[in-house]
Coordinates of C-alpha atoms and ligand atoms in Angstrom, one line a residue:
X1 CA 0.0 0.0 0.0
X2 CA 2.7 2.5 0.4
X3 CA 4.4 1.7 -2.4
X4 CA 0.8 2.6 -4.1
X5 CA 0.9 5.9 -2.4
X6 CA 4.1 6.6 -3.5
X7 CA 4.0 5.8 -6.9
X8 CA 0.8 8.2 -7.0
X9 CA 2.9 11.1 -5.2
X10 CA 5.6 10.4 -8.4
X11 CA 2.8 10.6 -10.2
X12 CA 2.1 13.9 -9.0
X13 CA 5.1 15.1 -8.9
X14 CA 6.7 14.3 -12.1
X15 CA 4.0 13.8 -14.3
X16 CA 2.7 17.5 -15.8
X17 CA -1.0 17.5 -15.1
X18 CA -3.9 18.4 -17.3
X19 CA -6.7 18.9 -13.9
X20 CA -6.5 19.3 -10.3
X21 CA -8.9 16.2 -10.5
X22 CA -7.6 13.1 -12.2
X23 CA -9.3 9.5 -12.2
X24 CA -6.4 8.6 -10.2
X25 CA -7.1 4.6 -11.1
X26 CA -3.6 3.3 -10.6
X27 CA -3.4 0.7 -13.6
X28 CA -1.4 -2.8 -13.3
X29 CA -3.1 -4.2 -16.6
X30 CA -6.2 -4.5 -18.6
X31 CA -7.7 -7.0 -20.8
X32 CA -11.3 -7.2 -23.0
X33 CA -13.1 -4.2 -21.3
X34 CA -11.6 -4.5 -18.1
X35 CA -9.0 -3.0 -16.2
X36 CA -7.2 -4.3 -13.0
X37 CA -5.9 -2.0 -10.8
X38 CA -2.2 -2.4 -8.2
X39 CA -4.8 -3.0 -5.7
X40 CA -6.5 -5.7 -6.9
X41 CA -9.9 -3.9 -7.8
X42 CA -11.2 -4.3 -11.2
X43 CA -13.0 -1.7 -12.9
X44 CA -15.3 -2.1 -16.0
X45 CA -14.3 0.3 -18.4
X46 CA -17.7 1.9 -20.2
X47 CA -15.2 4.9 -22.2
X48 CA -12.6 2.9 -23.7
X49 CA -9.5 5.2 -22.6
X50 CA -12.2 7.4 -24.5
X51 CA -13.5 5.8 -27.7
X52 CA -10.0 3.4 -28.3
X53 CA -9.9 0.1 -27.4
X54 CA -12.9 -0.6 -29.7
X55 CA -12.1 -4.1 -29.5
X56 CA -11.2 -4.4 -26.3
X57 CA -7.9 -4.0 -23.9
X58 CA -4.7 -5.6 -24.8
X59 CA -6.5 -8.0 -27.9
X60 CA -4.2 -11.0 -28.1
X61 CA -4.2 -10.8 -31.6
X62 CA -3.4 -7.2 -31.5
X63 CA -0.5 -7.7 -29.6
X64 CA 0.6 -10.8 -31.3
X65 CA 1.3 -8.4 -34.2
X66 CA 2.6 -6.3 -32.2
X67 CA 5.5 -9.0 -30.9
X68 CA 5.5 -10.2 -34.7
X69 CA 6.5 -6.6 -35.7
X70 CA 8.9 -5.8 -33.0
X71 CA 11.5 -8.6 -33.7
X72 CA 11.7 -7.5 -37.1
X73 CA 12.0 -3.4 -36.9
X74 CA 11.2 -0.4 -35.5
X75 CA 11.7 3.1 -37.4
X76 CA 13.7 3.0 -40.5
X77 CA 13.1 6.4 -42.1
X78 CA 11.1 9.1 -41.8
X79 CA 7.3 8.6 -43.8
X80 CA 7.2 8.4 -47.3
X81 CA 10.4 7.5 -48.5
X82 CA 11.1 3.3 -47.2
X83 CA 8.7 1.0 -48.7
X84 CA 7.4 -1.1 -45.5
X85 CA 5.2 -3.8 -46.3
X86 CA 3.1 -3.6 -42.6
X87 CA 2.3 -0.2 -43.8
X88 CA 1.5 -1.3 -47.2
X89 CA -0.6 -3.6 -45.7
X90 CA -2.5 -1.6 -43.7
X91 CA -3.4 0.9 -46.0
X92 CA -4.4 -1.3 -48.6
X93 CA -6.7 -3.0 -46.0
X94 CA -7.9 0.7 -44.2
X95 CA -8.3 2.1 -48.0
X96 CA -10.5 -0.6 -49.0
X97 CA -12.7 -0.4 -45.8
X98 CA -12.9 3.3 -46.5
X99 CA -14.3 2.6 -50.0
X100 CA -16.7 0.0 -49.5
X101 CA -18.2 2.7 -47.0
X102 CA -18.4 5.3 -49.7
X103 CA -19.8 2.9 -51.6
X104 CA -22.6 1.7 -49.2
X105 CA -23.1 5.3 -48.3
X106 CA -24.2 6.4 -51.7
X107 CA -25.7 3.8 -53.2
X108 CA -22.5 2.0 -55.3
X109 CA -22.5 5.7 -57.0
X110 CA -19.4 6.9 -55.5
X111 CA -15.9 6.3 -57.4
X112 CA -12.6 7.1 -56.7
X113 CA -9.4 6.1 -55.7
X114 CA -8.9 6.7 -52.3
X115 CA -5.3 7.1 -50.5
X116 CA -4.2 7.7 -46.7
X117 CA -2.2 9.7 -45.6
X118 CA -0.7 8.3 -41.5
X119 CA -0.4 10.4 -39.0
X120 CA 0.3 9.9 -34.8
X121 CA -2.6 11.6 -33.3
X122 CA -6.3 12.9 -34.1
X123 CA -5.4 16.4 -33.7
X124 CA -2.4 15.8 -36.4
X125 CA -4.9 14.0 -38.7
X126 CA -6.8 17.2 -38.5
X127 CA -4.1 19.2 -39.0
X128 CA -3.0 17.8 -42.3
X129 CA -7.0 17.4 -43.6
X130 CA -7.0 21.8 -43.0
X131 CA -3.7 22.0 -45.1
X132 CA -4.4 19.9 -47.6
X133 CA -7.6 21.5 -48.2
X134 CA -6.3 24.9 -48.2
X135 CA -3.2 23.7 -51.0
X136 CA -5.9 22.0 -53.0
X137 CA -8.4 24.6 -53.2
X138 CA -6.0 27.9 -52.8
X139 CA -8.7 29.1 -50.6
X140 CA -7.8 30.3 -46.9
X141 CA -11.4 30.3 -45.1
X142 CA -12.4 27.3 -43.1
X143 CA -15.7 26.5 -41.5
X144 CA -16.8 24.9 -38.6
X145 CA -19.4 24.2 -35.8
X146 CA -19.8 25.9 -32.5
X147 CA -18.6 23.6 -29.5
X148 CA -16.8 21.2 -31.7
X149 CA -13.8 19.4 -30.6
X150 CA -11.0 19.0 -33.1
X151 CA -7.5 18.7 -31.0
X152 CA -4.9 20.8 -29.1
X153 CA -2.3 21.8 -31.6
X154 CA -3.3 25.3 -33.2
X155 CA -4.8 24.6 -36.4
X156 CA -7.2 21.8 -35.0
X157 CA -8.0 24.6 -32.0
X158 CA -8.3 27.6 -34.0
X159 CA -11.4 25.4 -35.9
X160 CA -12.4 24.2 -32.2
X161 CA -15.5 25.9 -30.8
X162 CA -15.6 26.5 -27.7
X163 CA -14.2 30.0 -26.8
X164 CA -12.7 29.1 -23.1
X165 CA -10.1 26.8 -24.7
X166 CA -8.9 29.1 -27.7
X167 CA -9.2 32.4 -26.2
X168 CA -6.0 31.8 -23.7
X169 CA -3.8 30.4 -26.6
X170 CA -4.6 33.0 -29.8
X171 CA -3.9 34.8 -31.9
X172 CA -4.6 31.4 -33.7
X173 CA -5.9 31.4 -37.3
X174 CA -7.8 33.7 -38.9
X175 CA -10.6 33.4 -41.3
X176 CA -12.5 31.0 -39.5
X177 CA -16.0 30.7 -39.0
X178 CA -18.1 29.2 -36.6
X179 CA -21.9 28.4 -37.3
X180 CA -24.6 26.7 -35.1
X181 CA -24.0 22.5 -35.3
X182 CA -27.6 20.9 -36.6
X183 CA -29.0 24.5 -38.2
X184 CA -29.7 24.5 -41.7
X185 CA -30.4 27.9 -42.7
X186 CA -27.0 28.9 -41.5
X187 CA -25.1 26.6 -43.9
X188 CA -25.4 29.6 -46.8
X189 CA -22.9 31.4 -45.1
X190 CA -21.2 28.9 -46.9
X191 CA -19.3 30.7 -49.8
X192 CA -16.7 30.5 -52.7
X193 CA -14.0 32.3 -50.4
X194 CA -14.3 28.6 -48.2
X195 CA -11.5 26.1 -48.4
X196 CA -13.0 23.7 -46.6
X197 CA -15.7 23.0 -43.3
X198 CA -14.6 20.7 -40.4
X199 CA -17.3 18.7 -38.9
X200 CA -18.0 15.9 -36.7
X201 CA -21.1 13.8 -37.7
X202 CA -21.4 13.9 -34.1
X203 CA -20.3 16.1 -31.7
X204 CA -18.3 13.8 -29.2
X205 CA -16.9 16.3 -27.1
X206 CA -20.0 19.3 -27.1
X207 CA -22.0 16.5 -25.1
X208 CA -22.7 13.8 -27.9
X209 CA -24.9 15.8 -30.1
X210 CA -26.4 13.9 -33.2
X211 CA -27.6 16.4 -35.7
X212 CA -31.3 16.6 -37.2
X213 CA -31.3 14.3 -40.4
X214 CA -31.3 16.9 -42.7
X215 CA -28.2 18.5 -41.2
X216 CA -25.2 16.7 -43.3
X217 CA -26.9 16.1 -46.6
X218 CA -27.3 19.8 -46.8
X219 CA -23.8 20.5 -45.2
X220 CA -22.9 18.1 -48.5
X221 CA -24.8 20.1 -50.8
X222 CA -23.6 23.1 -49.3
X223 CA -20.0 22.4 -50.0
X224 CA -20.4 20.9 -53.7
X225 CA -22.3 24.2 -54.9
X226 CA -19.4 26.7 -53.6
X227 CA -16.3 24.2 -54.4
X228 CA -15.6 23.9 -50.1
X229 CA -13.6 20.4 -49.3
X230 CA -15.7 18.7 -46.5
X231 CA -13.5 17.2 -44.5
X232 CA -15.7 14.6 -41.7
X233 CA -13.2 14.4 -38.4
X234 CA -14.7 10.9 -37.3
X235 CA -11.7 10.7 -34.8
X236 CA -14.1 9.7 -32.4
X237 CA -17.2 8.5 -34.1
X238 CA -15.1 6.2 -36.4
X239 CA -15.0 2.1 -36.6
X240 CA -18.2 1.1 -35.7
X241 CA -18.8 3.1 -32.3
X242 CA -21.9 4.8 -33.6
X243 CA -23.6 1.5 -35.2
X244 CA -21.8 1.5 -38.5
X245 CA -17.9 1.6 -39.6
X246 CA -18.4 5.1 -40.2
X247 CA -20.8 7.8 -39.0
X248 CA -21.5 9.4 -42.3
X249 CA -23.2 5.9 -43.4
X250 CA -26.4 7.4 -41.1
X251 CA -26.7 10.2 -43.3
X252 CA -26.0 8.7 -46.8
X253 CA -23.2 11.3 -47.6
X254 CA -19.3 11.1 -47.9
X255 CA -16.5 13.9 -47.1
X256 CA -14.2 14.4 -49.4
X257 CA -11.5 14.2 -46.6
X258 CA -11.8 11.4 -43.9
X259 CA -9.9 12.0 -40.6
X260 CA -9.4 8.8 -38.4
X261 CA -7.9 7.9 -34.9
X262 CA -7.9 6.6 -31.8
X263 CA -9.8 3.2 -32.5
X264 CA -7.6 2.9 -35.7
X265 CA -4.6 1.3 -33.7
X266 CA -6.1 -1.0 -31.7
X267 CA -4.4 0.7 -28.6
X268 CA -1.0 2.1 -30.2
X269 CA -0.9 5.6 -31.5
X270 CA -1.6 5.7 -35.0
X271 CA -4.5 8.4 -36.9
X272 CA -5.0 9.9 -40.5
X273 CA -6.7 11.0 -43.2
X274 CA -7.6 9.5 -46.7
X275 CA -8.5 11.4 -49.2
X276 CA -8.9 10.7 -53.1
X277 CA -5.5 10.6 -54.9
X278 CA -5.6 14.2 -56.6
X279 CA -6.6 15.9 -53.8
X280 CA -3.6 14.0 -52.2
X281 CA -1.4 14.9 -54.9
X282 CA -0.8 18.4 -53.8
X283 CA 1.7 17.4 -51.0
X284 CA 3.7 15.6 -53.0
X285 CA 4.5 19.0 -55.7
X286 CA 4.7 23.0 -55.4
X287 CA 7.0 21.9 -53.7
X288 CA 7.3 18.5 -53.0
X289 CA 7.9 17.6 -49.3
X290 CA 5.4 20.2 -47.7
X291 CA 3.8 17.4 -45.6
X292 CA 6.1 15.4 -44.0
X293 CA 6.3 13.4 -41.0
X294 CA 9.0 11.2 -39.3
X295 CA 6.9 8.6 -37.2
X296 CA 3.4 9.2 -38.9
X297 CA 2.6 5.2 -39.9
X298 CA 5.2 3.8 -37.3
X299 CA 5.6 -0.2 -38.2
X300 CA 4.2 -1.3 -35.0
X301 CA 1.6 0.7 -34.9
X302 CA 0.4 -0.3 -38.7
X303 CA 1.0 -4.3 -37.6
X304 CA -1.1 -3.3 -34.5
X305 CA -3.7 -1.2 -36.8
X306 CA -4.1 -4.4 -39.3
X307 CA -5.0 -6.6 -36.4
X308 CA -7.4 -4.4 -34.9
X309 CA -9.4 -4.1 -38.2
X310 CA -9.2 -7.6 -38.9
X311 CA -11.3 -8.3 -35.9
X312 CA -13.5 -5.6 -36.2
X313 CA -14.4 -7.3 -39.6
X314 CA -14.4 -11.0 -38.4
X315 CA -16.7 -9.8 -35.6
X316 CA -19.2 -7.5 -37.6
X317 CA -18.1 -5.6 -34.9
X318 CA -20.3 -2.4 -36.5
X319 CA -23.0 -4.7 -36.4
X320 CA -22.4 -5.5 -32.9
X321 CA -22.0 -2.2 -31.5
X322 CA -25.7 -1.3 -33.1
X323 CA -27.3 -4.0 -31.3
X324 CA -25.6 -3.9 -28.0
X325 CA -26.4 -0.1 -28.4
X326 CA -29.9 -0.4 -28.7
X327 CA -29.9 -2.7 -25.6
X328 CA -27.9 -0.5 -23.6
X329 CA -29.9 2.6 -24.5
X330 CA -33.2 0.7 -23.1
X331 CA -31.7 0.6 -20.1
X332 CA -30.2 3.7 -19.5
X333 CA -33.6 5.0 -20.7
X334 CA -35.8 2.8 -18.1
X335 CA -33.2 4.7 -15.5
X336 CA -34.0 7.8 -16.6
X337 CA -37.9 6.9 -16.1
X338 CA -37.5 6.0 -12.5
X339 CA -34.4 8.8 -11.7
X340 CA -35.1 12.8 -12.4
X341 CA -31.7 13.5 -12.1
X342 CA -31.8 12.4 -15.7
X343 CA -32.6 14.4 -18.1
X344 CA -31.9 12.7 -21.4
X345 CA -30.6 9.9 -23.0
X346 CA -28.9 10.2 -26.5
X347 CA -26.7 9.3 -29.1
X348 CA -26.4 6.1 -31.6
X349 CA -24.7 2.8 -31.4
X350 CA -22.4 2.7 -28.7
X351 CA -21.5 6.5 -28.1
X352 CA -24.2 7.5 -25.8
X353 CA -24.6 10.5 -23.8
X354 CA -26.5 11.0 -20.2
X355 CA -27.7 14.2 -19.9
X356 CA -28.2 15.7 -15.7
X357 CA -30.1 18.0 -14.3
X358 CA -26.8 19.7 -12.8
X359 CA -23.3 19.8 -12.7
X360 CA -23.3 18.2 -9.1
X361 CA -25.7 15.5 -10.2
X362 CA -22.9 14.9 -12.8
X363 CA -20.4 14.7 -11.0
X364 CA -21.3 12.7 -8.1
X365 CA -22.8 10.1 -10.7
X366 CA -19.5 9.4 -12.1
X367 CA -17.3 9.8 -8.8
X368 CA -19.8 7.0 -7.9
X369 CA -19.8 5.0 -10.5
X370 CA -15.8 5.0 -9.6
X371 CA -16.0 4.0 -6.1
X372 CA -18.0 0.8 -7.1
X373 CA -15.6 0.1 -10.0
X374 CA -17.4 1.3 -13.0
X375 CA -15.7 3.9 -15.1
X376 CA -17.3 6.3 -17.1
X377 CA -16.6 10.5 -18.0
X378 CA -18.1 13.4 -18.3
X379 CA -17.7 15.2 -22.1
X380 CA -14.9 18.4 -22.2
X381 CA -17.6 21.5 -23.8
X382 CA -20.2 20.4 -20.9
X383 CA -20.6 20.1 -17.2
X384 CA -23.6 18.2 -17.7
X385 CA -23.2 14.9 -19.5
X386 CA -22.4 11.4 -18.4
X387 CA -20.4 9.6 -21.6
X388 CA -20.7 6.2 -22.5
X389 CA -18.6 4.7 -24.7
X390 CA -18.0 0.9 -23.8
X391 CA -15.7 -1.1 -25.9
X392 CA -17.9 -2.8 -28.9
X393 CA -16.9 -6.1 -27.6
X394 CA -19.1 -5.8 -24.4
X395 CA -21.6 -8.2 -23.4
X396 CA -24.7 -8.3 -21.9
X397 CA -24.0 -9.3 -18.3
X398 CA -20.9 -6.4 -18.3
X399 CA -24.3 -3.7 -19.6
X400 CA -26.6 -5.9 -16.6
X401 CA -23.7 -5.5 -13.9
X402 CA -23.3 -1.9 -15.5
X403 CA -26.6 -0.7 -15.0
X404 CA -26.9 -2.0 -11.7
X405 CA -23.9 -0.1 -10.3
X406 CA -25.6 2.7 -12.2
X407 CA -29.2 2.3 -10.0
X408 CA -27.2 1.9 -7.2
X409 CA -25.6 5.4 -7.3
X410 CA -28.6 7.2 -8.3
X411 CA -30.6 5.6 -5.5
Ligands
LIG1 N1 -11.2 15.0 -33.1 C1 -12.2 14.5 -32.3 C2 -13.6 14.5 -32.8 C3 -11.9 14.0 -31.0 O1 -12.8 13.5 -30.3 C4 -10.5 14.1 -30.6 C5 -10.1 13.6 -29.2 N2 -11.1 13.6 -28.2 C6 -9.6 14.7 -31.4 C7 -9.9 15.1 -32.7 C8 -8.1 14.8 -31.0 O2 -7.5 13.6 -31.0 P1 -6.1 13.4 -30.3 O3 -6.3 13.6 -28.8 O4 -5.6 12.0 -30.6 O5 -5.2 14.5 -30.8

């Protein structure tokens, strides 16, 4: 026990913190959606270290390719130069993916050639989709949604909407535009000058907003009559949380830049964007090596990536997380019958929100939730909503179990 304490002081002291209030759970391993803690105490994890391990903790298969990778090499050279089959592999396999749901999403009309581009992070995916739309269009305006997340660095923040977090950091860039998420009639401000509009299909971080169905069809329409890229940031919403492999198959429309992350790697860092191949082409001319990174597409991470998607496919995992979705939403919506601290229940598939009556309701839901070894978060744009994100792979005694820890702390 005191070396538990002492590790969390080290914790403290060394590490640089991002709140005065961190989960604190002090992690020895984790495996399925599970994660065991120095103590002993398990905790079922119902965010996924926030829409990740899709699949699971630690997948054996993931990390079998992993090992496989590892005893034959690490970094070689920087991105774009070595041929490395892993990443070959991968982006054949993501590419073709990618397709087929362009494909399904307009009705076998779409065609195209798609390429992807890797990258380390979701906000770096972001940052590449913003450039690349600028250099392909020669346009400088971008557009995006009030209270939508995007990353830290200062291109995806400057299109971030939420004023607390940029105003401390700016100036940050200009020519950007913010419009109400969901509202139609505001999509004609819209215009030639516009190199592109960011967007979540659904708005992860403003609380798990899912827009009226009209919303991204006309966002679509929007962009084709003025010449705007739409670039779709389904860093969170991506491979299969929300019911399907990708978010915009609810709507029946396609960006013409696709930003990916966190679920991508199957737990290792790996993100990026696809785009078709002469909108791509810009970064390689005028002049060449204007997007460059050194780890973007590390080899572990692609052998890691390739696994990942290989069992979302064997497992219909898409599939999955629809149907476990809709069971899970029942129940959270029978607790919001019997409990008025709950206010709503929304969302698709399995990226649900739980909107309180207060802050404090919040809070002490999920500090509870903790205590009895059930881990779920609150969203960063509101104080007011419970996320609930469990790994796809969950089953129905973890939602049972779930649910009853959940009755417990609202009683
Ligand atoms: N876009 C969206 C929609 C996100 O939800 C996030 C992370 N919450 C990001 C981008 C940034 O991803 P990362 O933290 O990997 O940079």
């Amino acid at each position: 026990m005191q070396d538990l304490e002492s590790l969390k002081q080290k914790f403290l002291r060394y590490l640089a913190q991002t709140s005065d209030e961190p989960m604190g759970v002090v992690v020895e391993r984790a495996e399925g959606c599970w994660i065991i803690a120095k103590d002993g105490r398990r905790y079922l994890d119902f965010i996924s270290g926030i829409a990740v391990t899709n699949i699971g903790h630690a997948h054996p298969e993931v990390v079998q390719a992993i090992k496989r990778q590892v005893e034959r090499y690490l970094h070689t050279m920087v991105y774009g130069e070595f041929v490395q089959d892993v990443q070959v592999a991968l982006a054949e396999k993501l590419v073709s993916i990618v397709e087929a749901a362009f494909k399904r999403a307009t009705n076998g009309q779409w065609r195209g050639e798609l390429q992807y581009y890797p990258t380390n992070s979701g906000t770096e995916a972001n940052e590449g989709a913003l450039k690349l739309a600028r250099k392909f269009t020669g346009r400088k305006k971008f557009v995006a949604f009030q209270n939508s997340f995007h990353g830290d660095t200062l291109g995806s923040l400057s299109v971030t909407g939420r004023e607390i977090y940029r105003k401390p950091f700016e100036p940050l860039l200009p020519d950007v535009v913010f419009l109400p998420f969901g509202d139609v009639d505001a999509l004609r401000q819209i215009d030639e000058t516009v190199a592109a509009v960011i967007c979540e299909p659904i708005q992860g971080e403003a609380g798990i907003i899912v827009p009226p169905d009209e919303f991204l069809p006309a966002l679509r329409k929007r962009c084709d009559e003025v010449g705007a890229l739409l670039i779709l940031d389904e860093v969170q919403t991506g491979f299969g949380r929300t019911g399907k492999w990708f978010a915009f198959e609810h709507w029946g429309i396609v960006p013409d830049i696709l930003t990916l992350g966190k679920a991508l790697g199957g737990g290792m860092p790996l993100s990026g964007f696809l785009a078709r191949r002469e909108i791509m082409r810009v970064f390689a001319e005028n002049p060449p090596l204007c997007h460059v990174t050194t780890f973007g597409g590390h080899p572990v991470c692609c052998a890691a990536a390739s696994a990942a998607l290989q069992v979302m496919e064997r497992e219909n995992l898409p599939e999955r997380a629809a149907v476990m979705g809709t069971k899970l939403r029942d129940a959270l919506e029978q607790l919001a019958n019997r409990y008025p601290q709950i206010v709503e229940v929304r969302g698709k598939g399995l990226m649900l929100g739980l909107e309180f009556v207060t802050k404090e309701a919040t809070q002490t839901f999920v500090k509870g939730c903790l205590e009895r070894g059930l881990i779920v978060g609150g969203t960063l744009h509101t104080e007011k909503v419970v996320r609930i994100a469990p790994p796809l792979v969950i089953t129905d005694d973890e939602i049972g179990w779930a649910i009853e820890v959940m009755e417990g702390v609202l009683k």
